[in-house]
Structures are given as structure tokens and as C-alpha cells.
Amino acid sequence: MLELFESSADYLPPIKESELSDEEVLKEITSIKRELGNDVVVLGHHYQQDDIVQFADYTGDSLALAKEAAKLSAPYVIFCGVHFMAETADMLTKPGQKVILPDLNAGCSMADMANSEQIDAAWERLNTATEEKIIPVTYINCSAELKAFVGKYEGSICTSSNAQKIISWALDKGEKLLFFPDQHLGRNTCFDMGIPLEKMVIYDPTKPKGGLTDEQIKDAKVILWHGFCSVHQGFTTSQIKNVKKDSPETTVIVHPECRFDVVQGADLNGSTAYIIETIRKAPEGSKFAVGTEINLVNRLANKYTNKKIFSLSPYQCLCTTMYRVRPRWLLASFKAIKTGTPINVIKVEEDIKRDSLLALDRMMTIS
Ligand code: 13P
Ligand code: SF4
């Protein structure tokens, strides 16, 4: 279990609009950040809103931010992202450094789709059904407890940037793979690696015995957890058809958290860092329909005005939990640091951290 000390969402000083306008909030952040200087580093995920990204000392995808956190020496790290990212940063920073999540309600619905009890039950179920060696791999989008589970059972963590490397490592070590919580990243990556769909099954923790017979488990190479990202589920093949009908020269580029048929129908797929780099390198006049979170898509569209960049979906695919980190919350985090009573400090318990770090170190070594 994670320990939150000196903190709770309730402790956040409500910086109301009646106290400070939006503009004043941004001005205050600028000045307090300057005042605190090197004592505070702000990390920002690519899905953060522009008003937050402008204050980030480093922006990146999950892998880049984890690597950056491990290098930092500032006493305070404000993590503008979601809870599992701040937990990961806490485990990778040095003792004494404090990692702060501006809003404790910034979670990840996919990460919440698997918990320790369910994973323990699945592990027992699978190992009772087969004698073959199963290696567990978790997507970094999960709680520290699940990272500790894979650490303990010889597995690893992966991100969307290194999933192929980690899965291939896991399948060299064992005969089968248990991949959680995102079925789509697991399926899309394994399929790209040449594993046929017939060799993949879904373990559904809400069904008796995970919804699988012993024969299905014995026959499978890959057991995928029944988890998904509700933001990326918003992209569909009919959207791809519509884009291609109107503008066949447009490149459809999506995140691998999208469904299998969407990834298959897209021209390209990869992590947020891959999407950004692909668009950056593309020649002037290129057109991209992007299947990922709207804040990132809009930022790319505003940055590369000599290219046509738009969301694959006509709806706003917004990660509402990422969006909880707003300037008022960031300012409250800074103010609390300034007064010497930091709030919303994320602290993973030592025994969980120990096993999680085994898995995080494996990931860093492999990728
Ligand atoms: P990236 O690692 O590609 O940034 O993805 C993180 C995430 O949560 C995507 O939904
Ligand atoms: Fe989680 Fe999806 Fe938001 Fe990423 S976009 S943080 S997977 S809910």
C-alpha cells in the first residue's frame, strides 16, 4: 500500500478564482518557480495541458520520465502526470527526495483494472492449469504493488516504448507470458512479434476461473489481462475509413493502447514519444490523423503549422485524470514546498519498493 504523508486531496489549499484569476495563477507559478530554483524540478507527461507543460523542466513519455526521475538530485520533484507515474518516480529517486503529485485524484482508469488480490488469484489459477513457466510482465500503468509482484516472480515492467524488447526477453525466459493490465498493448505487440491471435487468450478477473478452461491456458502462449484505456478505446476503424476516404494521403498514426483492429488499420503505431518524433521528422505539408490524447494532438497541431495534424476521432479524446493537474493545483504544490510543508507527497512503502525496483531495474537494463 502506498503511504501519503502530510497530504490528502483535502489539504490542497483551494486557490479559488475569487482569490486569483487564471492569469494571476500563471504569473505566481512563474515567480515562485524562479524563486525556488533548483530545489524543485517539474516533470510533465505529454498528455498534460499546455498551461502545465509550459512549466515542465522535462516532458516525456512514461519511459523517458522514469529515466529522468532516476537522474534527478533536486529535493522536490513535482510530477505532472498520473499516480502510477509519480509512484514510479518516487521509487527511482534517491532517499530524501520528495515526489509530489499536484492532485491525488489524478489516477489512471486502466491501472485500476488490476489489483493485487486479482493478480494473486490469476497467478494461482494459471500455475495450477499449466506446468509451463509463465513470466509476468506489467505495463508501467499499474500500482506499485503490481510492479512488486512482477519483481518477485522474475518478471519485468514495460512501457509502450519498450514493450517488444521486454516481451521478447520474457518469452526467452519462459514458455508463456502473463501480460497486464492492458490487453491491447499486449496483443498489438505480441502480434507484431509474430505470435498469432489464436495463441492469445483473455483472462477476465470478474469471471469464474478467469473465464478460461485449463485447455485454453495450456494451449496459449500469451495470457492477456482484461484491461484497457477508455481514452484510446475511443478510436475506431470507421474513423480511419472516413479519414482515408476524404484524404487518402493522410498518415494515420495511433498509440498501441488502441484496439487491435485500429492498430492494424493505422499506417503507424507507437508511444507518445514515437508519435511526436515521427511528426517532427515528417516533411512540410504532411498530414497526420493522430489516435491519442487530445492535449498532445492539439499541441502538435499548434507547433507544426506547416503540417496538417488533427485527431483521428471527431470527439475530444481527453484523459480526464491527467487533466486534473491544473495550474491552481500546481501553484498549491509550489506554495506548500515554499512554506516547508509539502503536500501530496507520494511515498511507496519500503517492502513494495524493494520488489518493484527489481522489476524496474530489469526494465532499465533490457531497454
Ligand atoms: P506513453 O508511455 O506512450 O507516454 O503512454 C503513457 C500512457 O498512459 C498512454 O495512455
Ligand atoms: Fe491511463 Fe488512458 Fe489516461 Fe493513459 S490515457 S493515463 S492509460 S487513462
Short mmCIF file of C-alpha atoms and ligand atoms in Angstrom, two decimals:
data_model
loop_
_atom_site.label_atom_id
_atom_site.label_comp_id
_atom_site.label_asym_id
_atom_site.label_seq_id
_atom_site.Cartn_x
_atom_site.Cartn_y
_atom_site.Cartn_z
CA MET A 1 0.00 0.00 0.00
CA LEU A 2 1.20 3.48 -0.68
CA GLU A 3 1.66 5.90 2.15
CA LEU A 4 0.62 9.51 1.70
CA PHE A 5 2.05 11.67 4.37
CA GLU A 6 1.33 15.28 5.20
CA SER A 7 -1.16 15.03 2.43
CA SER A 8 -4.63 14.42 1.15
CA ALA A 9 -6.67 15.98 -1.60
CA ASP A 10 -8.48 17.85 1.20
CA TYR A 11 -5.27 19.54 2.31
CA LEU A 12 -4.82 21.29 -1.01
CA PRO A 13 -5.38 24.97 -0.36
CA PRO A 14 -8.29 25.91 -2.57
CA ILE A 15 -6.95 28.72 -4.71
CA LYS A 16 -10.30 29.95 -5.85
CA GLU A 17 -10.94 32.15 -8.88
CA SER A 18 -12.19 34.82 -6.48
CA GLU A 19 -8.71 34.85 -4.90
CA LEU A 20 -6.61 34.71 -8.05
CA SER A 21 -7.57 34.85 -11.71
CA ASP A 22 -6.21 32.24 -14.14
CA GLU A 23 -3.73 34.77 -15.38
CA GLU A 24 -2.54 35.61 -11.86
CA VAL A 25 -2.11 31.93 -11.08
CA LEU A 26 0.23 31.53 -14.07
CA LYS A 27 2.18 34.62 -13.03
CA GLU A 28 2.55 33.34 -9.46
CA ILE A 29 3.77 29.96 -10.66
CA THR A 30 6.37 31.68 -12.82
CA SER A 31 7.66 33.73 -9.91
CA ILE A 32 7.59 31.00 -7.23
CA LYS A 33 9.29 28.55 -9.58
CA ARG A 34 12.03 31.08 -10.24
CA GLU A 35 12.37 31.74 -6.51
CA LEU A 36 12.66 28.03 -5.60
CA GLY A 37 15.12 27.49 -8.44
CA ASN A 38 16.95 24.16 -8.50
CA ASP A 39 15.15 22.90 -5.40
CA VAL A 40 12.15 21.91 -7.50
CA VAL A 41 12.05 20.02 -10.78
CA VAL A 42 8.77 19.75 -12.66
CA LEU A 43 8.23 16.64 -14.79
CA GLY A 44 5.34 16.66 -17.27
CA HIS A 45 3.80 13.88 -19.30
CA HIS A 46 2.95 14.61 -22.94
CA TYR A 47 -0.79 14.46 -22.17
CA GLN A 48 -0.66 17.41 -19.78
CA GLN A 49 -2.42 20.62 -20.77
CA ASP A 50 -0.29 23.42 -22.26
CA ASP A 51 -0.68 25.60 -19.16
CA ILE A 52 1.18 22.89 -17.23
CA VAL A 53 3.65 21.85 -19.92
CA GLN A 54 4.98 25.42 -20.09
CA PHE A 55 6.31 24.96 -16.52
CA ALA A 56 7.79 21.49 -17.06
CA ASP A 57 11.57 21.23 -16.87
CA TYR A 58 11.28 17.91 -18.68
CA THR A 59 8.46 16.46 -20.74
CA GLY A 60 8.39 12.91 -21.96
CA ASP A 61 6.66 9.59 -22.32
CA SER A 62 6.46 7.18 -19.39
CA LEU A 63 9.87 5.65 -20.06
CA ALA A 64 11.69 8.95 -20.55
CA LEU A 65 10.16 10.44 -17.40
CA ALA A 66 11.09 7.37 -15.34
CA LYS A 67 14.67 7.62 -16.62
CA GLU A 68 14.75 11.35 -15.93
CA ALA A 69 13.45 10.86 -12.37
CA ALA A 70 16.29 8.42 -11.68
CA LYS A 71 18.87 11.10 -12.60
CA LEU A 72 17.47 14.00 -10.58
CA SER A 73 19.02 15.38 -7.42
CA ALA A 74 16.55 18.18 -6.59
CA PRO A 75 14.95 17.75 -3.16
CA TYR A 76 11.47 18.15 -4.68
CA VAL A 77 10.03 16.69 -7.86
CA ILE A 78 6.56 17.82 -8.86
CA PHE A 79 5.18 15.14 -11.14
CA CYS A 80 2.56 16.47 -13.54
CA GLY A 81 1.08 13.22 -14.70
CA VAL A 82 -0.90 10.44 -13.08
CA HIS A 83 -0.50 8.50 -9.85
CA PHE A 84 1.38 5.44 -11.14
CA MET A 85 3.95 7.74 -12.76
CA ALA A 86 4.56 9.63 -9.51
CA GLU A 87 4.90 6.32 -7.63
CA THR A 88 7.46 5.14 -10.18
CA ALA A 89 9.36 8.41 -9.81
CA ASP A 90 9.31 8.06 -6.02
CA MET A 91 10.87 4.61 -6.29
CA LEU A 92 13.54 5.78 -8.71
CA THR A 93 14.55 8.99 -6.93
CA LYS A 94 17.06 8.97 -4.08
CA PRO A 95 16.19 8.70 -0.37
CA GLY A 96 15.18 12.08 0.97
CA GLN A 97 13.83 13.41 -2.31
CA LYS A 98 10.10 14.05 -2.29
CA VAL A 99 7.84 13.39 -5.25
CA ILE A 100 4.64 15.41 -5.35
CA LEU A 101 1.51 14.76 -7.38
CA PRO A 102 -0.41 18.07 -7.61
CA ASP A 103 -3.81 16.35 -7.45
CA LEU A 104 -4.06 12.99 -5.70
CA ASN A 105 -7.17 12.22 -7.74
CA ALA A 106 -5.10 12.07 -10.92
CA GLY A 107 -5.24 8.30 -11.34
CA CYS A 108 -5.36 6.06 -14.40
CA SER A 109 -8.53 4.05 -15.04
CA MET A 110 -6.54 1.34 -16.80
CA ALA A 111 -4.17 0.96 -13.83
CA ASP A 112 -7.25 0.48 -11.62
CA MET A 113 -8.35 -2.51 -13.71
CA ALA A 114 -5.97 -4.88 -11.93
CA ASN A 115 -5.26 -5.19 -8.21
CA SER A 116 -3.03 -7.43 -6.10
CA GLU A 117 -5.75 -9.84 -4.99
CA GLN A 118 -6.86 -10.39 -8.58
CA ILE A 119 -3.30 -10.88 -9.82
CA ASP A 120 -2.51 -13.32 -6.98
CA ALA A 121 -5.66 -15.31 -7.82
CA ALA A 122 -4.82 -15.32 -11.53
CA TRP A 123 -1.26 -16.45 -10.84
CA GLU A 124 -2.51 -19.40 -8.81
CA ARG A 125 -5.15 -20.28 -11.39
CA LEU A 126 -2.68 -20.22 -14.29
CA ASN A 127 0.04 -22.12 -12.49
CA THR A 128 -2.45 -24.79 -11.45
CA ALA A 129 -3.60 -25.23 -15.05
CA THR A 130 -0.12 -25.49 -16.61
CA GLU A 131 3.34 -26.63 -15.58
CA GLU A 132 5.00 -24.45 -18.21
CA LYS A 133 6.97 -21.47 -16.90
CA ILE A 134 4.98 -18.24 -17.02
CA ILE A 135 6.76 -14.88 -16.93
CA PRO A 136 4.64 -11.93 -15.75
CA VAL A 137 5.08 -8.57 -17.45
CA THR A 138 3.18 -5.49 -16.37
CA TYR A 139 2.68 -2.31 -18.33
CA ILE A 140 4.06 0.56 -16.24
CA ASN A 141 0.44 1.80 -15.97
CA CYS A 142 -0.25 -0.08 -12.73
CA SER A 143 0.13 0.31 -8.97
CA ALA A 144 3.48 -0.19 -7.22
CA GLU A 145 2.07 -3.41 -5.70
CA LEU A 146 1.75 -4.96 -9.15
CA LYS A 147 5.25 -3.82 -10.06
CA ALA A 148 6.40 -5.60 -6.88
CA PHE A 149 4.54 -8.74 -7.99
CA VAL A 150 6.44 -8.96 -11.27
CA GLY A 151 9.68 -8.18 -9.43
CA LYS A 152 9.06 -11.11 -7.09
CA TYR A 153 8.10 -13.57 -9.83
CA GLU A 154 11.08 -12.96 -12.16
CA GLY A 155 9.16 -10.67 -14.47
CA SER A 156 9.54 -7.12 -15.68
CA ILE A 157 7.77 -3.86 -16.30
CA CYS A 158 7.39 -2.38 -19.78
CA THR A 159 6.24 0.86 -21.33
CA SER A 160 4.79 1.44 -24.78
CA SER A 161 8.31 2.38 -25.95
CA ASN A 162 9.99 -0.88 -24.99
CA ALA A 163 7.18 -3.47 -24.91
CA GLN A 164 8.62 -5.55 -27.75
CA LYS A 165 12.08 -5.82 -26.16
CA ILE A 166 10.65 -6.74 -22.76
CA ILE A 167 8.18 -9.31 -24.11
CA SER A 168 10.84 -10.94 -26.21
CA TRP A 169 13.09 -11.11 -23.11
CA ALA A 170 10.21 -12.66 -21.13
CA LEU A 171 9.49 -15.29 -23.77
CA ASP A 172 13.17 -16.27 -23.86
CA LYS A 173 12.99 -16.88 -20.11
CA GLY A 174 9.71 -18.76 -20.00
CA GLU A 175 7.22 -20.60 -22.18
CA LYS A 176 4.27 -18.32 -21.54
CA LEU A 177 3.63 -14.66 -20.88
CA LEU A 178 1.09 -13.15 -18.48
CA PHE A 179 0.62 -9.52 -19.58
CA PHE A 180 -1.37 -6.97 -17.58
CA PRO A 181 -3.29 -4.70 -17.30
CA ASP A 182 -3.61 -3.51 -20.95
CA GLN A 183 -4.82 -6.24 -23.27
CA HIS A 184 -4.36 -4.00 -26.32
CA LEU A 185 -0.69 -3.15 -25.83
CA GLY A 186 -0.07 -6.83 -25.11
CA ARG A 187 -1.96 -8.11 -28.13
CA ASN A 188 -0.66 -5.48 -30.55
CA THR A 189 2.94 -6.04 -29.50
CA CYS A 190 2.80 -9.84 -29.47
CA PHE A 191 1.10 -9.89 -32.88
CA ASP A 192 3.85 -7.64 -34.31
CA MET A 193 6.34 -10.14 -32.93
CA GLY A 194 4.73 -12.94 -34.95
CA ILE A 195 2.55 -14.55 -32.27
CA PRO A 196 -0.81 -15.47 -33.85
CA LEU A 197 -4.05 -14.29 -32.23
CA GLU A 198 -5.10 -17.93 -31.65
CA LYS A 199 -2.21 -18.23 -29.20
CA MET A 200 -3.51 -15.34 -27.08
CA VAL A 201 -6.32 -15.63 -24.53
CA ILE A 202 -8.01 -13.11 -22.26
CA TYR A 203 -8.03 -13.58 -18.50
CA ASP A 204 -11.08 -11.81 -17.10
CA PRO A 205 -10.80 -11.38 -13.31
CA THR A 206 -14.56 -10.87 -12.99
CA LYS A 207 -15.32 -14.33 -14.38
CA PRO A 208 -15.01 -17.64 -12.54
CA LYS A 209 -11.57 -19.16 -13.24
CA GLY A 210 -10.75 -16.05 -15.26
CA GLY A 211 -13.16 -17.23 -17.96
CA LEU A 212 -10.64 -19.80 -19.21
CA THR A 213 -10.56 -23.58 -19.28
CA ASP A 214 -7.37 -25.44 -18.37
CA GLU A 215 -7.02 -26.46 -22.03
CA GLN A 216 -7.17 -22.83 -23.19
CA ILE A 217 -4.46 -21.89 -20.69
CA LYS A 218 -2.27 -24.87 -21.69
CA ASP A 219 -2.65 -24.03 -25.37
CA ALA A 220 -1.96 -20.28 -25.03
CA LYS A 221 1.39 -18.58 -25.43
CA VAL A 222 0.13 -15.26 -24.11
CA ILE A 223 -2.43 -14.60 -21.39
CA LEU A 224 -3.73 -11.04 -21.65
CA TRP A 225 -5.45 -9.28 -18.77
CA HIS A 226 -8.88 -7.85 -19.47
CA GLY A 227 -7.84 -4.20 -19.10
CA PHE A 228 -7.92 -1.24 -21.46
CA CYS A 229 -7.63 2.52 -21.69
CA SER A 230 -11.02 4.16 -22.04
CA VAL A 231 -9.46 7.17 -23.80
CA HIS A 232 -7.83 5.07 -26.53
CA GLN A 233 -10.92 2.86 -26.90
CA GLY A 234 -12.47 5.98 -28.45
CA PHE A 235 -10.62 5.40 -31.74
CA THR A 236 -12.32 3.20 -34.31
CA THR A 237 -11.76 1.70 -37.74
CA SER A 238 -14.67 3.67 -39.18
CA GLN A 239 -12.81 6.87 -38.24
CA ILE A 240 -9.80 5.55 -40.18
CA LYS A 241 -12.05 4.77 -43.18
CA ASN A 242 -13.52 8.27 -43.07
CA VAL A 243 -10.10 9.92 -42.97
CA LYS A 244 -8.77 7.77 -45.80
CA LYS A 245 -11.91 8.38 -47.90
CA ASP A 246 -11.60 12.17 -47.60
CA SER A 247 -7.82 12.35 -47.71
CA PRO A 248 -6.02 9.12 -48.70
CA GLU A 249 -2.60 10.76 -48.40
CA THR A 250 -3.09 11.32 -44.63
CA THR A 251 -0.97 9.10 -42.41
CA VAL A 252 -2.94 7.53 -39.57
CA ILE A 253 -0.71 7.20 -36.51
CA VAL A 254 -2.04 5.71 -33.27
CA HIS A 255 -0.92 4.71 -29.78
CA PRO A 256 -0.67 0.93 -29.19
CA GLU A 257 -3.26 1.23 -26.41
CA CYS A 258 -5.80 1.40 -29.26
CA ARG A 259 -7.76 -1.73 -30.19
CA PHE A 260 -6.18 -4.37 -32.42
CA ASP A 261 -8.32 -3.57 -35.49
CA VAL A 262 -7.47 0.15 -35.17
CA VAL A 263 -3.74 -0.52 -34.88
CA GLN A 264 -3.95 -2.89 -37.85
CA GLY A 265 -5.86 -0.29 -39.88
CA ALA A 266 -3.43 2.52 -38.99
CA ASP A 267 -0.29 3.27 -41.00
CA LEU A 268 1.91 3.61 -37.94
CA ASN A 269 1.71 2.98 -34.21
CA GLY A 270 3.91 3.75 -31.24
CA SER A 271 4.36 5.51 -27.90
CA THR A 272 3.73 9.22 -27.41
CA ALA A 273 7.46 9.85 -27.93
CA TYR A 274 7.34 7.89 -31.21
CA ILE A 275 4.29 9.83 -32.40
CA ILE A 276 5.97 13.16 -31.62
CA GLU A 277 9.23 12.20 -33.30
CA THR A 278 7.50 10.84 -36.41
CA ILE A 279 5.54 14.06 -36.87
CA ARG A 280 8.58 16.23 -36.15
CA LYS A 281 10.63 14.46 -38.83
CA ALA A 282 7.88 14.43 -41.48
CA PRO A 283 8.31 16.84 -44.39
CA GLU A 284 6.40 20.10 -44.64
CA GLY A 285 2.86 19.59 -45.93
CA SER A 286 2.50 16.11 -44.36
CA LYS A 287 -0.90 15.19 -42.98
CA PHE A 288 -1.46 13.12 -39.85
CA ALA A 289 -4.62 11.81 -38.21
CA VAL A 290 -3.48 11.00 -34.69
CA GLY A 291 -5.06 8.42 -32.41
CA THR A 292 -4.03 9.55 -28.96
CA GLU A 293 -4.93 12.00 -26.21
CA ILE A 294 -6.24 15.37 -27.40
CA ASN A 295 -3.89 17.67 -25.47
CA LEU A 296 -0.91 16.12 -27.23
CA VAL A 297 -2.62 16.19 -30.63
CA ASN A 298 -3.55 19.87 -30.25
CA ARG A 299 -0.04 20.78 -29.10
CA LEU A 300 1.46 19.09 -32.16
CA ALA A 301 -1.04 20.83 -34.43
CA ASN A 302 -0.14 24.21 -32.93
CA LYS A 303 3.58 23.56 -33.12
CA TYR A 304 3.78 22.24 -36.68
CA THR A 305 1.60 24.71 -38.50
CA ASN A 306 3.29 23.78 -41.80
CA LYS A 307 1.82 20.26 -41.46
CA LYS A 308 -1.80 19.22 -41.07
CA ILE A 309 -2.29 17.44 -37.77
CA PHE A 310 -5.67 16.50 -36.35
CA SER A 311 -7.30 13.96 -34.07
CA LEU A 312 -8.42 10.72 -35.68
CA SER A 313 -11.60 10.96 -33.63
CA PRO A 314 -14.14 13.75 -34.17
CA TYR A 315 -14.72 13.63 -30.38
CA GLN A 316 -12.35 15.04 -27.80
CA CYS A 317 -10.40 12.01 -26.54
CA LEU A 318 -9.32 13.63 -23.30
CA CYS A 319 -7.63 11.84 -20.41
CA THR A 320 -9.72 13.44 -17.70
CA THR A 321 -7.46 12.26 -14.90
CA MET A 322 -4.33 13.74 -16.50
CA TYR A 323 -6.40 16.91 -16.91
CA ARG A 324 -6.95 17.14 -13.15
CA VAL A 325 -3.46 18.57 -12.81
CA ARG A 326 -4.26 22.22 -13.35
CA PRO A 327 -2.28 25.40 -12.73
CA ARG A 328 -4.10 26.10 -9.43
CA TRP A 329 -3.05 22.68 -8.14
CA LEU A 330 0.50 23.18 -9.36
CA LEU A 331 0.65 26.54 -7.61
CA ALA A 332 -0.65 24.98 -4.39
CA SER A 333 2.14 22.37 -4.61
CA PHE A 334 4.78 25.07 -5.05
CA LYS A 335 3.38 27.18 -2.21
CA ALA A 336 3.40 24.22 0.17
CA ILE A 337 7.04 23.49 -0.68
CA LYS A 338 7.90 27.11 -0.05
CA THR A 339 6.36 27.01 3.41
CA GLY A 340 8.26 23.81 4.23
CA THR A 341 5.14 21.64 4.48
CA PRO A 342 4.89 19.84 1.14
CA ILE A 343 1.52 18.33 0.33
CA ASN A 344 0.51 15.34 -1.79
CA VAL A 345 3.84 13.60 -1.32
CA ILE A 346 3.79 10.14 -2.86
CA LYS A 347 5.64 7.57 -0.80
CA VAL A 348 5.73 3.88 -1.67
CA GLU A 349 6.25 1.52 1.28
CA GLU A 350 9.75 0.08 1.54
CA ASP A 351 8.90 -3.62 1.03
CA ILE A 352 6.84 -2.84 -2.07
CA LYS A 353 9.55 -0.54 -3.34
CA ARG A 354 12.22 -3.23 -2.89
CA ASP A 355 10.44 -5.76 -5.14
CA SER A 356 9.24 -3.10 -7.60
CA LEU A 357 12.78 -1.88 -8.03
CA LEU A 358 13.87 -5.38 -9.05
CA ALA A 359 11.39 -5.15 -11.92
CA LEU A 360 12.18 -1.52 -12.75
CA ASP A 361 15.92 -2.28 -12.83
CA ARG A 362 15.27 -5.24 -15.14
CA MET A 363 13.30 -2.97 -17.45
CA MET A 364 16.02 -0.31 -17.47
CA THR A 365 18.68 -2.94 -18.19
CA ILE A 366 16.74 -4.60 -21.02
CA SER A 367 15.58 -1.40 -22.71
P1 13P B 1 3.43 6.73 -23.15
O1 13P B 1 4.40 5.88 -22.40
O2 13P B 1 3.39 6.41 -24.62
O3 13P B 1 3.65 8.16 -22.88
O4 13P B 1 1.96 6.36 -22.67
C1 13P B 1 1.51 6.56 -21.38
C2 13P B 1 0.05 6.48 -21.32
O5 13P B 1 -0.55 6.45 -20.27
C3 13P B 1 -0.67 6.44 -22.56
O6 13P B 1 -2.01 6.39 -22.31
FE1 SF4 B 2 -4.41 5.89 -18.16
FE2 SF4 B 2 -5.50 6.01 -20.59
FE3 SF4 B 2 -5.08 8.26 -19.22
FE4 SF4 B 2 -3.02 6.89 -20.24
S1 SF4 B 2 -4.65 7.94 -21.38
S2 SF4 B 2 -3.16 7.74 -18.20
S3 SF4 B 2 -3.77 4.76 -19.98
S4 SF4 B 2 -6.49 6.57 -18.65
#
